[in-house]
Coordinates of C-alpha atoms and ligand atoms in Angstrom, one line a residue:
M1 CA -41.3 -62.6 -7.2
R2 CA -40.7 -59.2 -8.3
D3 CA -36.8 -58.6 -8.1
D4 CA -37.7 -55.3 -6.4
L5 CA -39.8 -56.8 -4.1
Q6 CA -37.1 -59.4 -2.8
Q7 CA -34.5 -56.5 -1.8
P8 CA -34.2 -56.2 1.8
H9 CA -34.8 -52.4 1.8
Y10 CA -38.3 -52.7 0.1
E11 CA -39.1 -55.0 3.2
Q12 CA -37.8 -52.5 5.3
A13 CA -39.6 -49.1 3.7
R14 CA -42.8 -51.3 3.8
L15 CA -42.8 -52.1 7.3
Y16 CA -41.9 -48.3 7.8
A17 CA -44.7 -47.6 5.8
L18 CA -46.9 -49.7 7.9
R19 CA -45.9 -48.4 11.3
Q20 CA -46.2 -44.6 9.8
L21 CA -49.8 -45.4 9.7
N22 CA -50.1 -46.2 13.4
L23 CA -52.4 -49.1 12.9
L24 CA -50.9 -52.1 14.5
D25 CA -52.1 -52.9 17.7
T26 CA -55.0 -50.2 17.8
P27 CA -58.6 -51.3 18.6
P28 CA -61.0 -52.4 16.7
S29 CA -63.0 -49.9 14.7
E30 CA -66.4 -50.4 12.7
S31 CA -65.4 -48.3 9.6
F32 CA -63.3 -51.5 9.0
D33 CA -65.5 -54.2 10.6
R34 CA -68.2 -53.1 8.3
I35 CA -65.9 -54.3 5.3
T36 CA -65.1 -57.6 6.5
R37 CA -68.6 -58.4 7.6
L38 CA -69.9 -57.3 4.0
A39 CA -67.3 -59.4 2.6
S40 CA -67.9 -62.9 5.1
K41 CA -71.9 -62.3 4.1
F42 CA -71.3 -61.7 0.5
F43 CA -68.8 -64.5 0.0
G44 CA -70.8 -66.9 2.4
M45 CA -67.8 -67.7 4.4
P46 CA -67.3 -68.1 7.9
I47 CA -64.2 -66.0 8.2
A48 CA -62.7 -62.9 6.7
A49 CA -60.2 -60.5 8.1
V50 CA -58.0 -57.2 7.4
S51 CA -54.6 -58.8 8.1
L52 CA -51.5 -56.6 8.2
T53 CA -48.3 -58.2 7.8
D54 CA -45.4 -56.8 10.5
A55 CA -42.2 -57.9 10.7
D56 CA -43.1 -61.5 12.0
R57 CA -46.6 -61.3 12.7
Q58 CA -49.9 -61.1 10.7
W59 CA -52.1 -58.7 12.9
F60 CA -55.9 -58.2 12.1
K61 CA -57.3 -54.9 12.1
S62 CA -61.0 -56.4 11.6
R63 CA -62.3 -60.1 11.5
V64 CA -65.3 -62.1 11.5
G65 CA -64.9 -66.0 12.6
V66 CA -61.4 -65.9 13.8
E67 CA -60.5 -65.9 17.5
H68 CA -56.8 -64.6 17.6
R69 CA -55.6 -61.2 17.2
E70 CA -52.9 -62.3 15.3
I71 CA -50.7 -65.4 14.1
P72 CA -47.4 -65.9 13.1
R73 CA -46.3 -64.7 9.5
L74 CA -44.8 -67.9 8.8
K75 CA -46.7 -69.8 6.4
A76 CA -49.7 -67.7 6.9
C77 CA -51.2 -67.2 3.5
C78 CA -51.7 -63.2 4.1
G79 CA -47.5 -62.7 4.4
E80 CA -47.4 -64.5 0.9
V81 CA -50.1 -61.9 -0.2
A82 CA -47.7 -59.1 1.0
D83 CA -44.3 -60.6 -0.4
E84 CA -45.9 -60.6 -3.7
S85 CA -48.2 -58.3 -3.7
K86 CA -50.6 -59.7 -5.6
V87 CA -54.2 -61.4 -5.1
L88 CA -53.5 -65.3 -3.6
V89 CA -56.2 -68.0 -3.9
V90 CA -55.7 -71.3 -2.1
P91 CA -58.6 -73.7 -3.2
D92 CA -57.7 -76.4 -0.6
L93 CA -55.0 -75.7 2.0
L94 CA -54.4 -79.6 2.1
Q95 CA -53.5 -80.1 -1.3
S96 CA -51.1 -77.0 -1.2
P97 CA -47.3 -77.9 -0.3
T98 CA -46.6 -75.2 1.2
Y99 CA -49.7 -74.5 3.4
R100 CA -50.7 -78.2 3.9
D101 CA -48.6 -78.1 7.1
S102 CA -49.4 -74.4 8.2
L103 CA -51.1 -73.3 11.2
L104 CA -54.4 -72.4 9.2
A105 CA -54.5 -75.7 7.9
E106 CA -54.1 -77.5 11.3
S107 CA -57.0 -75.1 12.6
G108 CA -59.2 -76.4 10.1
I109 CA -58.9 -73.9 7.3
R110 CA -59.3 -75.5 3.8
F111 CA -59.8 -72.2 1.7
Y112 CA -58.3 -69.0 1.4
A113 CA -58.4 -66.0 -1.2
G114 CA -56.4 -62.7 -0.1
A115 CA -56.1 -59.4 -1.8
P116 CA -53.2 -57.2 -1.4
L117 CA -53.8 -53.9 0.8
Q118 CA -51.6 -51.5 -1.2
T119 CA -50.4 -48.1 -0.4
Q120 CA -50.4 -45.1 -3.2
D121 CA -46.8 -45.8 -3.0
G122 CA -46.8 -49.3 -3.8
Y123 CA -46.2 -50.9 -0.6
T124 CA -48.3 -53.8 0.4
L125 CA -49.4 -53.5 3.8
G126 CA -51.4 -57.0 4.1
A127 CA -54.3 -58.3 3.0
M128 CA -57.9 -58.3 2.8
C129 CA -58.8 -62.1 2.9
V130 CA -61.8 -64.3 3.4
L131 CA -61.1 -67.9 4.7
D132 CA -63.3 -71.4 4.6
T133 CA -63.4 -74.4 6.2
Q134 CA -64.6 -76.1 3.0
P135 CA -62.5 -76.6 -0.2
R136 CA -63.7 -74.1 -2.6
E137 CA -63.4 -72.5 -6.0
I138 CA -63.6 -68.7 -6.9
S139 CA -64.7 -66.7 -10.0
K140 CA -63.0 -64.1 -11.6
E141 CA -65.5 -61.7 -11.1
E142 CA -65.4 -63.0 -7.1
V143 CA -61.4 -61.9 -7.3
A144 CA -62.2 -58.6 -8.7
L145 CA -64.7 -57.6 -6.0
L146 CA -62.0 -58.9 -3.3
Q147 CA -59.7 -56.6 -5.0
D148 CA -62.4 -53.6 -4.7
M149 CA -62.8 -54.4 -1.0
A150 CA -59.4 -54.0 -0.3
A151 CA -59.1 -51.2 -2.4
M152 CA -62.1 -49.7 0.1
V153 CA -60.1 -50.8 3.2
M154 CA -57.1 -48.9 1.7
A155 CA -59.2 -45.9 1.1
Q156 CA -60.3 -45.8 4.8
I157 CA -56.9 -46.0 6.3
E158 CA -55.4 -43.4 3.9
L159 CA -58.4 -41.3 4.6
Q160 CA -57.7 -41.8 8.4
H161 CA -54.1 -41.0 8.3
A162 CA -54.5 -37.9 6.3
F163 CA -57.2 -36.8 8.6
G164 CA -55.3 -34.2 10.7
R165 CA -52.5 -33.8 8.7
I166 CA -54.4 -31.5 5.9
D167 CA -55.2 -28.0 6.4
P168 CA -59.0 -27.7 5.9
L169 CA -58.6 -23.9 4.9
T170 CA -55.8 -24.4 2.3
G171 CA -55.8 -28.0 1.3
L172 CA -52.0 -27.8 2.1
P173 CA -50.5 -30.4 4.2
N174 CA -50.0 -29.2 7.9
R175 CA -47.4 -29.0 10.6
S176 CA -47.9 -32.9 11.2
Q177 CA -47.4 -33.6 7.8
L178 CA -44.2 -31.5 7.7
A179 CA -42.9 -33.2 11.1
E180 CA -43.4 -36.6 9.5
D181 CA -41.5 -35.7 5.8
L182 CA -39.1 -34.5 7.4
E183 CA -38.6 -37.8 9.2
D184 CA -38.9 -39.6 6.1
M185 CA -36.3 -37.3 4.3
A186 CA -33.7 -37.9 7.6
R187 CA -34.2 -42.0 7.1
D188 CA -33.4 -41.4 3.1
A189 CA -30.8 -38.7 3.6
P190 CA -29.2 -38.5 7.1
G191 CA -27.2 -35.5 7.6
R192 CA -28.1 -33.6 4.3
Q193 CA -28.2 -29.7 4.9
Q194 CA -31.7 -28.3 3.9
Y195 CA -33.5 -24.6 4.0
A196 CA -36.9 -24.2 5.9
L197 CA -38.4 -20.9 4.6
F198 CA -41.1 -19.8 6.6
T199 CA -43.5 -17.1 4.6
E200 CA -45.6 -15.0 6.9
V201 CA -48.5 -13.0 5.1
L202 CA -49.6 -11.6 8.5
D203 CA -48.3 -11.6 12.1
S204 CA -50.7 -12.8 14.6
S205 CA -51.5 -8.7 15.6
Q206 CA -52.2 -8.1 11.8
V207 CA -54.7 -11.3 11.9
S208 CA -56.6 -10.2 14.9
T209 CA -56.7 -6.3 13.5
L210 CA -57.9 -7.5 10.0
N211 CA -60.3 -10.2 11.8
R212 CA -62.0 -7.4 13.6
V213 CA -62.1 -4.7 10.8
M214 CA -62.8 -7.2 7.9
G215 CA -64.4 -10.2 9.6
P216 CA -62.5 -13.8 9.8
T217 CA -63.8 -15.1 6.2
Y218 CA -61.4 -12.2 5.0
V219 CA -58.3 -13.5 6.5
D220 CA -59.3 -17.2 5.3
D221 CA -59.8 -16.0 1.8
L222 CA -56.4 -14.4 2.1
S223 CA -54.6 -17.8 3.5
R224 CA -56.2 -19.7 0.6
L225 CA -55.2 -17.2 -1.9
A226 CA -51.5 -17.1 -0.7
A227 CA -51.5 -20.7 -0.7
R228 CA -52.5 -20.7 -4.2
G229 CA -49.8 -18.0 -5.5
L230 CA -46.8 -19.8 -3.3
E231 CA -47.9 -23.0 -4.7
E232 CA -47.5 -21.5 -8.2
V233 CA -44.5 -19.9 -7.5
L234 CA -42.7 -22.8 -6.1
G235 CA -44.3 -25.6 -8.9
K236 CA -45.5 -28.8 -8.9
D237 CA -41.9 -30.6 -7.3
Q238 CA -42.1 -28.0 -4.3
R239 CA -44.4 -29.4 -1.2
L240 CA -45.9 -26.3 0.4
Y241 CA -47.1 -26.8 3.9
S242 CA -49.5 -24.7 6.2
V243 CA -48.5 -24.2 9.2
G244 CA -50.6 -21.2 10.9
L245 CA -53.2 -19.2 9.7
C246 CA -51.4 -17.4 7.2
Q247 CA -48.2 -19.1 7.3
F248 CA -46.5 -21.3 5.2
V249 CA -43.1 -23.5 4.9
H250 CA -41.3 -25.0 2.4
L251 CA -38.0 -26.7 2.0
V252 CA -35.0 -26.3 -0.2
D253 CA -31.8 -27.7 -0.6
D254 CA -28.5 -26.2 0.7
R255 CA -27.6 -23.0 -1.2
N256 CA -25.9 -19.6 -0.9
D257 CA -27.4 -16.7 1.0
D258 CA -27.8 -14.7 -1.9
E259 CA -30.1 -17.1 -3.7
L260 CA -31.6 -17.8 -0.7
I261 CA -32.8 -14.1 0.1
E262 CA -33.6 -13.7 -3.8
G263 CA -36.1 -17.0 -3.9
A264 CA -37.6 -15.6 -0.5
L265 CA -37.8 -12.1 -2.1
R266 CA -39.6 -13.5 -5.1
L267 CA -42.4 -15.0 -3.1
R268 CA -42.8 -12.0 -1.3
E269 CA -43.2 -10.1 -4.4
T270 CA -45.9 -12.9 -5.6
L271 CA -47.8 -12.1 -2.2
L272 CA -47.6 -8.4 -2.4
S273 CA -49.5 -8.7 -5.7
L274 CA -52.3 -10.7 -4.4
E275 CA -55.5 -8.5 -5.1
L276 CA -57.0 -9.0 -1.7
L277 CA -54.1 -8.2 0.0
R278 CA -54.1 -4.3 -1.9
E279 CA -57.8 -4.3 -0.4
A280 CA -56.6 -4.4 2.9
P281 CA -57.4 -1.1 5.1
I282 CA -53.9 -1.5 6.9
L283 CA -50.4 -2.0 5.6
V284 CA -49.9 -5.6 5.3
H285 CA -46.4 -6.7 5.0
P286 CA -45.6 -10.3 4.2
V287 CA -42.1 -11.8 5.4
V288 CA -39.9 -14.6 4.6
G289 CA -37.5 -16.1 7.0
A290 CA -35.2 -18.9 6.4
A291 CA -33.6 -21.2 8.8
P292 CA -31.1 -23.9 7.9
L293 CA -31.4 -27.6 9.2
C294 CA -29.7 -30.7 9.0
L295 CA -31.7 -33.8 8.5
G296 CA -32.0 -36.0 11.1
Q297 CA -30.3 -33.8 13.4
D298 CA -32.6 -31.0 14.1
K299 CA -36.3 -31.6 15.7
P300 CA -39.2 -30.9 13.2
A301 CA -40.5 -28.4 15.9
D302 CA -36.9 -26.3 16.4
V303 CA -36.8 -26.2 12.5
L304 CA -40.2 -24.4 12.5
R305 CA -39.1 -22.3 15.6
T306 CA -35.8 -21.5 14.2
A307 CA -37.5 -20.5 10.9
H308 CA -40.4 -18.5 12.2
S309 CA -37.5 -16.7 14.3
A310 CA -35.6 -15.6 10.8
C311 CA -39.4 -14.5 9.9
Q312 CA -39.9 -12.3 13.1
D313 CA -36.4 -10.9 12.7
A314 CA -37.2 -10.0 9.2
R315 CA -40.5 -8.2 10.3
L316 CA -38.6 -6.3 13.0
T317 CA -36.1 -5.0 10.6
E318 CA -38.5 -4.2 7.5
A319 CA -35.9 -6.2 5.6
G320 CA -39.1 -8.4 3.7
A321 CA -36.9 -11.4 4.0
G322 CA -34.0 -12.5 6.3
L323 CA -31.9 -15.3 7.4
Y324 CA -31.9 -17.2 10.6
S325 CA -29.3 -15.4 13.2
Q326 CA -28.5 -17.8 16.2
A327 CA -27.0 -14.7 17.8
L328 CA -30.5 -12.6 17.4
D329 CA -32.5 -15.7 18.4
A330 CA -30.3 -16.6 21.5
S331 CA -30.8 -12.9 22.7
H332 CA -34.7 -13.2 22.3
R333 CA -34.3 -16.3 24.1
R334 CA -32.5 -14.6 26.6
R335 CA -34.9 -11.7 27.1
F336 CA -37.9 -14.1 27.3
M337 CA -36.4 -16.1 29.8
L338 CA -35.4 -13.2 31.9
H339 CA -38.9 -11.8 31.9
S340 CA -40.5 -15.2 32.8
D341 CA -38.0 -15.7 35.3
F342 CA -38.5 -12.4 37.1
R343 CA -41.6 -13.2 38.8
A344 CA -40.1 -16.2 40.6
A345 CA -37.3 -14.3 41.6
L346 CA -39.5 -12.0 43.4
N347 CA -40.8 -14.5 45.6
A348 CA -37.5 -16.0 45.6
S349 CA -35.2 -15.3 48.9
D350 CA -31.8 -15.5 47.4
Q351 CA -32.0 -14.1 44.2
L352 CA -32.6 -10.1 44.6
R353 CA -30.4 -8.3 46.6
L354 CA -29.6 -4.4 46.5
V355 CA -26.1 -2.4 46.3
Y356 CA -25.6 1.3 47.9
Q357 CA -23.3 3.5 45.7
P358 CA -22.1 6.4 47.8
R359 CA -22.7 9.9 46.9
I360 CA -20.0 12.6 48.4
E361 CA -20.9 16.0 48.9
L362 CA -18.2 17.9 47.3
S363 CA -17.8 20.8 49.3
T364 CA -17.3 18.5 52.3
N365 CA -16.2 15.3 50.8
R366 CA -18.7 13.9 53.1
C367 CA -21.0 10.7 52.0
L368 CA -24.8 12.1 52.7
G369 CA -26.2 9.2 51.1
V370 CA -26.5 6.2 48.8
E371 CA -28.1 5.1 45.6
A372 CA -30.0 1.6 46.1
L373 CA -29.3 -0.5 42.9
L374 CA -31.0 -3.7 42.3
R375 CA -29.0 -7.0 41.6
W376 CA -30.4 -10.1 40.3
R377 CA -28.8 -13.8 40.7
H378 CA -30.3 -15.9 38.2
P379 CA -30.2 -19.6 38.9
T380 CA -28.8 -20.5 35.7
L381 CA -27.5 -17.5 33.8
G382 CA -25.8 -16.0 37.3
E383 CA -25.8 -12.3 37.6
V384 CA -28.0 -10.6 35.0
S385 CA -27.5 -6.6 35.0
P386 CA -30.3 -4.2 35.7
A387 CA -30.0 -2.6 32.8
E388 CA -30.5 -5.5 30.9
F389 CA -33.8 -6.7 32.9
I390 CA -35.2 -3.6 34.1
P391 CA -36.4 -2.5 30.7
L392 CA -37.8 -6.0 30.3
V393 CA -39.9 -5.8 33.1
E394 CA -40.5 -1.9 33.7
N395 CA -43.6 -2.0 31.3
T396 CA -45.2 -4.9 32.3
P397 CA -47.1 -5.5 35.6
L398 CA -44.3 -7.0 37.6
A399 CA -43.1 -3.5 37.7
R400 CA -45.1 -3.1 40.9
P401 CA -43.7 -5.4 42.7
L402 CA -40.5 -4.9 41.7
T403 CA -40.4 -1.5 42.9
A404 CA -42.4 -2.7 46.4
W405 CA -39.5 -4.9 46.9
V406 CA -36.8 -2.4 46.2
I407 CA -38.8 -0.3 48.7
Y408 CA -39.4 -2.4 51.1
S409 CA -35.7 -3.7 51.5
A410 CA -33.9 0.1 51.1
I411 CA -36.3 1.2 53.9
A412 CA -35.2 -1.8 56.1
Q413 CA -31.8 -0.8 55.2
A414 CA -32.2 2.8 55.9
E415 CA -33.8 1.9 59.2
S416 CA -30.9 -0.2 60.6
W417 CA -28.4 2.4 59.6
H418 CA -30.8 5.2 61.4
R419 CA -30.8 3.0 64.3
Q420 CA -26.9 2.6 64.5
G421 CA -26.7 6.7 64.4
L422 CA -25.5 6.8 60.3
A423 CA -27.5 9.6 58.9
I424 CA -27.7 8.0 55.5
G425 CA -30.0 9.2 53.0
V426 CA -31.3 6.4 50.5
S427 CA -32.5 7.2 46.7
L428 CA -34.6 4.6 44.9
N429 CA -35.1 4.3 41.5
V430 CA -38.8 4.2 40.4
S431 CA -40.2 3.3 37.0
A432 CA -42.8 5.8 35.3
C433 CA -45.5 3.2 35.4
N434 CA -44.9 2.9 39.4
L435 CA -46.4 6.5 39.7
E436 CA -50.0 5.3 37.9
E437 CA -50.6 3.4 41.0
A438 CA -53.1 5.2 42.7
D439 CA -52.0 4.2 46.2
F440 CA -48.3 4.4 45.5
A441 CA -47.4 7.7 47.8
E442 CA -49.7 6.6 50.4
R443 CA -47.9 3.1 50.5
L444 CA -44.7 4.4 50.3
L445 CA -45.4 7.6 53.0
S446 CA -46.5 4.8 55.5
Q447 CA -43.6 2.5 55.6
I448 CA -41.5 5.3 55.9
R449 CA -43.8 6.2 58.9
Q450 CA -43.6 2.5 60.1
A451 CA -39.9 2.7 60.1
D452 CA -39.8 5.7 62.2
L453 CA -37.5 7.5 59.2
P454 CA -37.5 11.3 58.5
A455 CA -39.2 11.5 55.3
S456 CA -35.8 13.6 54.2
A457 CA -33.7 9.8 54.4
I458 CA -35.7 8.8 51.4
E459 CA -35.3 10.3 47.3
L460 CA -36.9 8.8 44.6
E461 CA -34.9 8.8 41.2
L462 CA -37.0 9.2 37.9
T463 CA -35.7 9.6 34.4
E464 CA -37.1 12.6 32.5
T465 CA -39.3 10.7 30.0
A466 CA -40.6 8.9 33.2
L467 CA -41.5 12.3 34.7
F468 CA -42.4 14.1 31.5
E469 CA -44.8 11.4 30.2
Q470 CA -46.9 10.9 32.8
G471 CA -50.7 12.4 33.5
R472 CA -52.1 14.1 36.2
G473 CA -52.4 11.2 38.4
A474 CA -48.6 10.7 38.2
W475 CA -48.1 14.6 39.2
Q476 CA -50.4 14.4 41.9
Q477 CA -48.5 11.2 43.7
L478 CA -45.3 13.3 43.3
D479 CA -46.8 16.6 44.7
R480 CA -48.1 14.5 47.4
L481 CA -44.6 12.9 48.1
I482 CA -43.1 16.4 48.1
E483 CA -45.3 18.0 50.5
A484 CA -44.6 15.0 52.8
G485 CA -40.4 15.9 52.6
I486 CA -39.4 13.1 50.0
R487 CA -37.1 14.5 47.3
I488 CA -37.2 13.9 43.6
A489 CA -34.4 13.5 41.7
I490 CA -34.1 13.5 37.7
D491 CA -32.1 10.6 36.7
D492 CA -29.8 10.3 33.9
F493 CA -30.4 14.1 33.0
G494 CA -29.5 15.5 29.6
T495 CA -30.3 12.1 27.6
G496 CA -33.9 12.0 27.8
Y497 CA -36.6 14.6 26.9
S498 CA -34.9 16.9 24.2
S499 CA -36.9 20.1 25.3
L500 CA -35.6 22.1 28.8
A501 CA -38.6 23.7 28.8
Y502 CA -40.1 21.1 31.4
L503 CA -37.6 22.1 33.5
Q504 CA -39.6 24.9 34.7
D505 CA -42.8 23.0 36.0
I506 CA -41.2 19.7 36.6
P507 CA -41.6 18.5 40.7
A508 CA -38.1 17.9 41.4
Q509 CA -35.2 19.6 43.6
V510 CA -32.4 16.9 42.7
V511 CA -30.6 16.6 39.2
K512 CA -28.5 13.9 38.3
I513 CA -26.0 14.3 35.2
D514 CA -25.6 11.5 33.2
R515 CA -22.4 9.8 33.5
S516 CA -22.1 10.0 29.4
F517 CA -21.7 13.6 29.9
I518 CA -19.3 13.1 32.9
K519 CA -17.1 10.6 31.1
G520 CA -15.8 13.1 28.6
I521 CA -14.9 15.9 31.1
D522 CA -11.1 14.8 31.0
D523 CA -10.3 15.2 27.4
M524 CA -13.6 16.5 25.5
P525 CA -13.8 20.6 25.6
R526 CA -17.6 19.8 24.2
S527 CA -18.3 17.8 27.1
R528 CA -17.0 20.6 29.5
T529 CA -19.2 23.0 27.8
L530 CA -22.0 20.6 28.3
V531 CA -21.5 20.1 31.9
E532 CA -20.9 23.8 32.5
S533 CA -24.3 24.8 30.9
M534 CA -26.0 22.1 32.5
L535 CA -24.7 23.4 36.0
S536 CA -25.4 26.4 35.7
M537 CA -29.0 26.3 34.7
A538 CA -29.8 23.6 37.2
H539 CA -28.2 26.0 39.7
N540 CA -30.0 28.8 38.3
L541 CA -33.4 27.2 38.8
G542 CA -32.6 25.9 42.2
Y543 CA -31.7 22.6 41.9
R544 CA -29.3 20.3 43.9
V545 CA -26.9 19.0 41.1
V546 CA -25.4 15.4 41.5
A547 CA -22.8 14.2 39.0
E548 CA -22.9 10.4 38.1
G549 CA -20.3 8.4 36.8
V550 CA -17.2 10.1 38.3
E551 CA -14.3 8.1 37.5
T552 CA -11.0 10.0 37.9
Q553 CA -9.7 12.5 40.5
Q554 CA -9.3 15.2 37.4
T555 CA -13.2 14.9 36.9
Y556 CA -13.7 15.1 40.7
D557 CA -11.9 18.1 41.1
Y558 CA -13.1 19.8 38.2
L559 CA -16.6 19.3 39.4
Q560 CA -15.6 20.3 42.9
A561 CA -14.4 23.5 41.2
L562 CA -17.6 24.3 39.1
G563 CA -19.7 23.7 42.5
C564 CA -21.4 21.0 41.6
H565 CA -23.1 19.6 44.8
E566 CA -22.5 16.0 44.6
A567 CA -20.7 13.1 43.1
Q568 CA -21.0 9.4 42.5
G569 CA -18.9 7.1 40.7
F570 CA -16.3 4.3 40.4
L571 CA -13.4 7.0 41.7
M572 CA -15.0 7.1 45.7
S573 CA -17.0 3.7 45.0
R574 CA -18.4 1.0 43.5
P575 CA -21.8 0.0 44.6
L576 CA -21.7 -1.8 47.8
E577 CA -23.5 -4.7 49.7
G578 CA -24.9 -3.3 52.9
G579 CA -22.3 -4.2 55.4
D580 CA -19.4 -3.5 53.0
F581 CA -20.9 -0.4 52.8
E582 CA -20.7 0.2 56.7
R583 CA -16.9 -0.8 56.7
W584 CA -16.1 1.6 53.7
L585 CA -17.8 4.6 55.7
A586 CA -15.6 3.5 58.7
S587 CA -12.5 3.3 56.9
S588 CA -12.8 6.0 54.5
N589 CA -12.6 9.6 55.4
H590 CA -15.9 10.3 53.9
Ligands
LIG601 P1 -28.6 4.7 37.3 O1 -29.8 4.8 37.8 O2 -28.2 5.7 36.3 O3 -27.6 3.9 38.2 C1 -26.6 4.5 37.9 C2 -25.7 3.2 37.1 O4 -24.2 3.7 36.7 C3 -25.4 1.8 38.0 O5 -25.7 0.7 37.1 C4 -24.0 2.2 38.6 O6 -23.4 1.0 38.8 C5 -23.8 2.2 37.1 N1 -22.2 3.8 37.9 C6 -22.1 4.4 38.8 N2 -20.9 4.7 38.7 C7 -20.4 4.6 37.6 C8 -19.1 4.7 37.3 O7 -17.8 5.4 37.7 N3 -18.7 4.3 35.9 C9 -19.6 3.3 35.3 N4 -19.1 2.8 34.1 N5 -21.2 3.2 36.0 C10 -21.1 3.7 37.0 P2 -26.2 -0.2 37.3 O8 -26.3 -0.5 39.0 O9 -26.2 -1.6 36.5 O10 -27.9 0.1 37.2 C11 -28.2 0.5 35.7 C12 -29.5 0.9 35.5 O11 -30.4 0.1 35.9 C13 -29.5 2.6 36.5 O12 -29.3 3.2 36.3 C14 -31.2 2.4 37.2 O13 -31.9 2.8 35.7 C15 -31.6 0.8 36.5 N6 -32.0 0.2 38.0 C16 -30.8 0.0 38.8 N7 -31.7 -0.6 39.9 C17 -32.9 -0.3 40.0 C18 -33.8 -0.3 40.7 O14 -34.0 -0.9 42.1 N8 -35.3 -0.2 39.8 C19 -35.4 0.6 38.8 N9 -36.3 1.0 38.3 N10 -34.2 0.8 38.3 C20 -32.9 0.4 38.9
LIG602 MG1 -30.5 6.1 39.5
LIG603 MG1 -28.5 7.7 36.1

């Protein structure tokens, strides 16, 4: 017996190789049965089998003339073939000291010949064997033929295994193979640090644009060419995987960041020099992202995800190559989670609520109204600020139900206050796209009517950009609302559109000066000048002016002296729950 074959680690690796093939205990298949039938016929023997040597049994993938699916490995001739990795011929089992009292001999078998089933890596998985109930001799040519049949069986096994592991387009090992290789490497070197480099020639939107403009064969050709180009730079020792259309991954040993980026940029250069890429009618930007991984700890799917995340970050920053950033990744994942969970929040009874921040009239010190502000208590993330989640859903189809929810809740609250005799106006924040809903104005007005509220009880806040970037339909909605007596406020005034010319024809009655200007009033003369100019201009144009973010008495007094109409800010009150607002109103002198 060969020394290395005796080593326990050989047997361990052999069994691992066998299990990797996922052949054990699978149903019979014609592709193997065909070979065993041929063997039985050719050798004129009643029994032929493809026998795989598991830890303690011989399991038959294919068999002719045998009842059992498996027999114990102990004293099985095929077990010896697996141990020795060479052809075994036993002309008469009853004459053999080893097999005389074996199960095979007891069941009437006299002759055995088996050829090893050997993988390309040199592991013997079992035997291709023929058996007879008579003692026999076998010629050299017949042994060679049995070996050929064993090779045919192995070709079949390896072909079946490769199927689903090779990307047919590039001929490169695919994602499944990468996963398997990572597992293999983890077995050999658990805990070793590596980097996965993700090279993306095109992103998915570029793929679809190119498919549309150039036809799908262009992208296929590009993928193939890129694969060859990358393989050439990486050399023979480096395995390149194709993990998606125009997406490639390879693994490198742990190294410092500079070396990684340098290597990544070299790959990128190679891609940029591809002739086909230069023909593309749009600019194609290949990017490379690198993410660290620890063998045995990081799951293959996570490795792919983090490396691709690095790639996408590199694309966003237009850097060409970049390293995985946990912080950026976490923020993308959080954004994605918030976005996808918001629909459920709209349907849940306990996640969304409105809070109300008082607005004080500066000439009288009285509270005339409140701004309704949305709050979201996420079931696992806790309180999430509207400044974080509104921009995520604002430009999606969820903007409509979001605003519908706010309108419904705010009108219910306003109705309750008006019933109690509190003439409090409620100001609502509305997104630009809400104005694109053809029935927006009508729905709002009908809800106000149903609640028996005067139109003046509701005000809508829209940012400058929202107001300005809308088409004719939106202006019609606004006109309809104003005509019915609803006030429109320009929110965050001063932060959006750079030209003030639009103020001439914008259909709004109120401007809310953004708090970024107000907060500088106490100690920045420039802010004071700006606020003074905004105020005088807004006054002259007939707007009612509200200052947002008033936090100090000094600011309050200053704005009062300037003739600003209203103020809103933490000085007077933070946003409050409905009931708390009622108590605040009763106890304060507003
Ligand atoms: P906004 O409409 O400009 O609302 C004012 C924001 O300033 C509120 O933040 C408020 O809590 C905060 N604020 C008020 N006074 C002060 C102050 O004295 N100091 C400081 N530092 N902050 C003050 P909030 O509630 O986090 O809302 C942020 C933004 O989210 C809002 O800005 C608005 O654009 C958006 N938003 C809130 N609720 C809704 C909603 O129901 N629908 C829509 N479309 N957007 C909303
Ligand atoms: Mg607002
Ligand atoms: Mg604002």
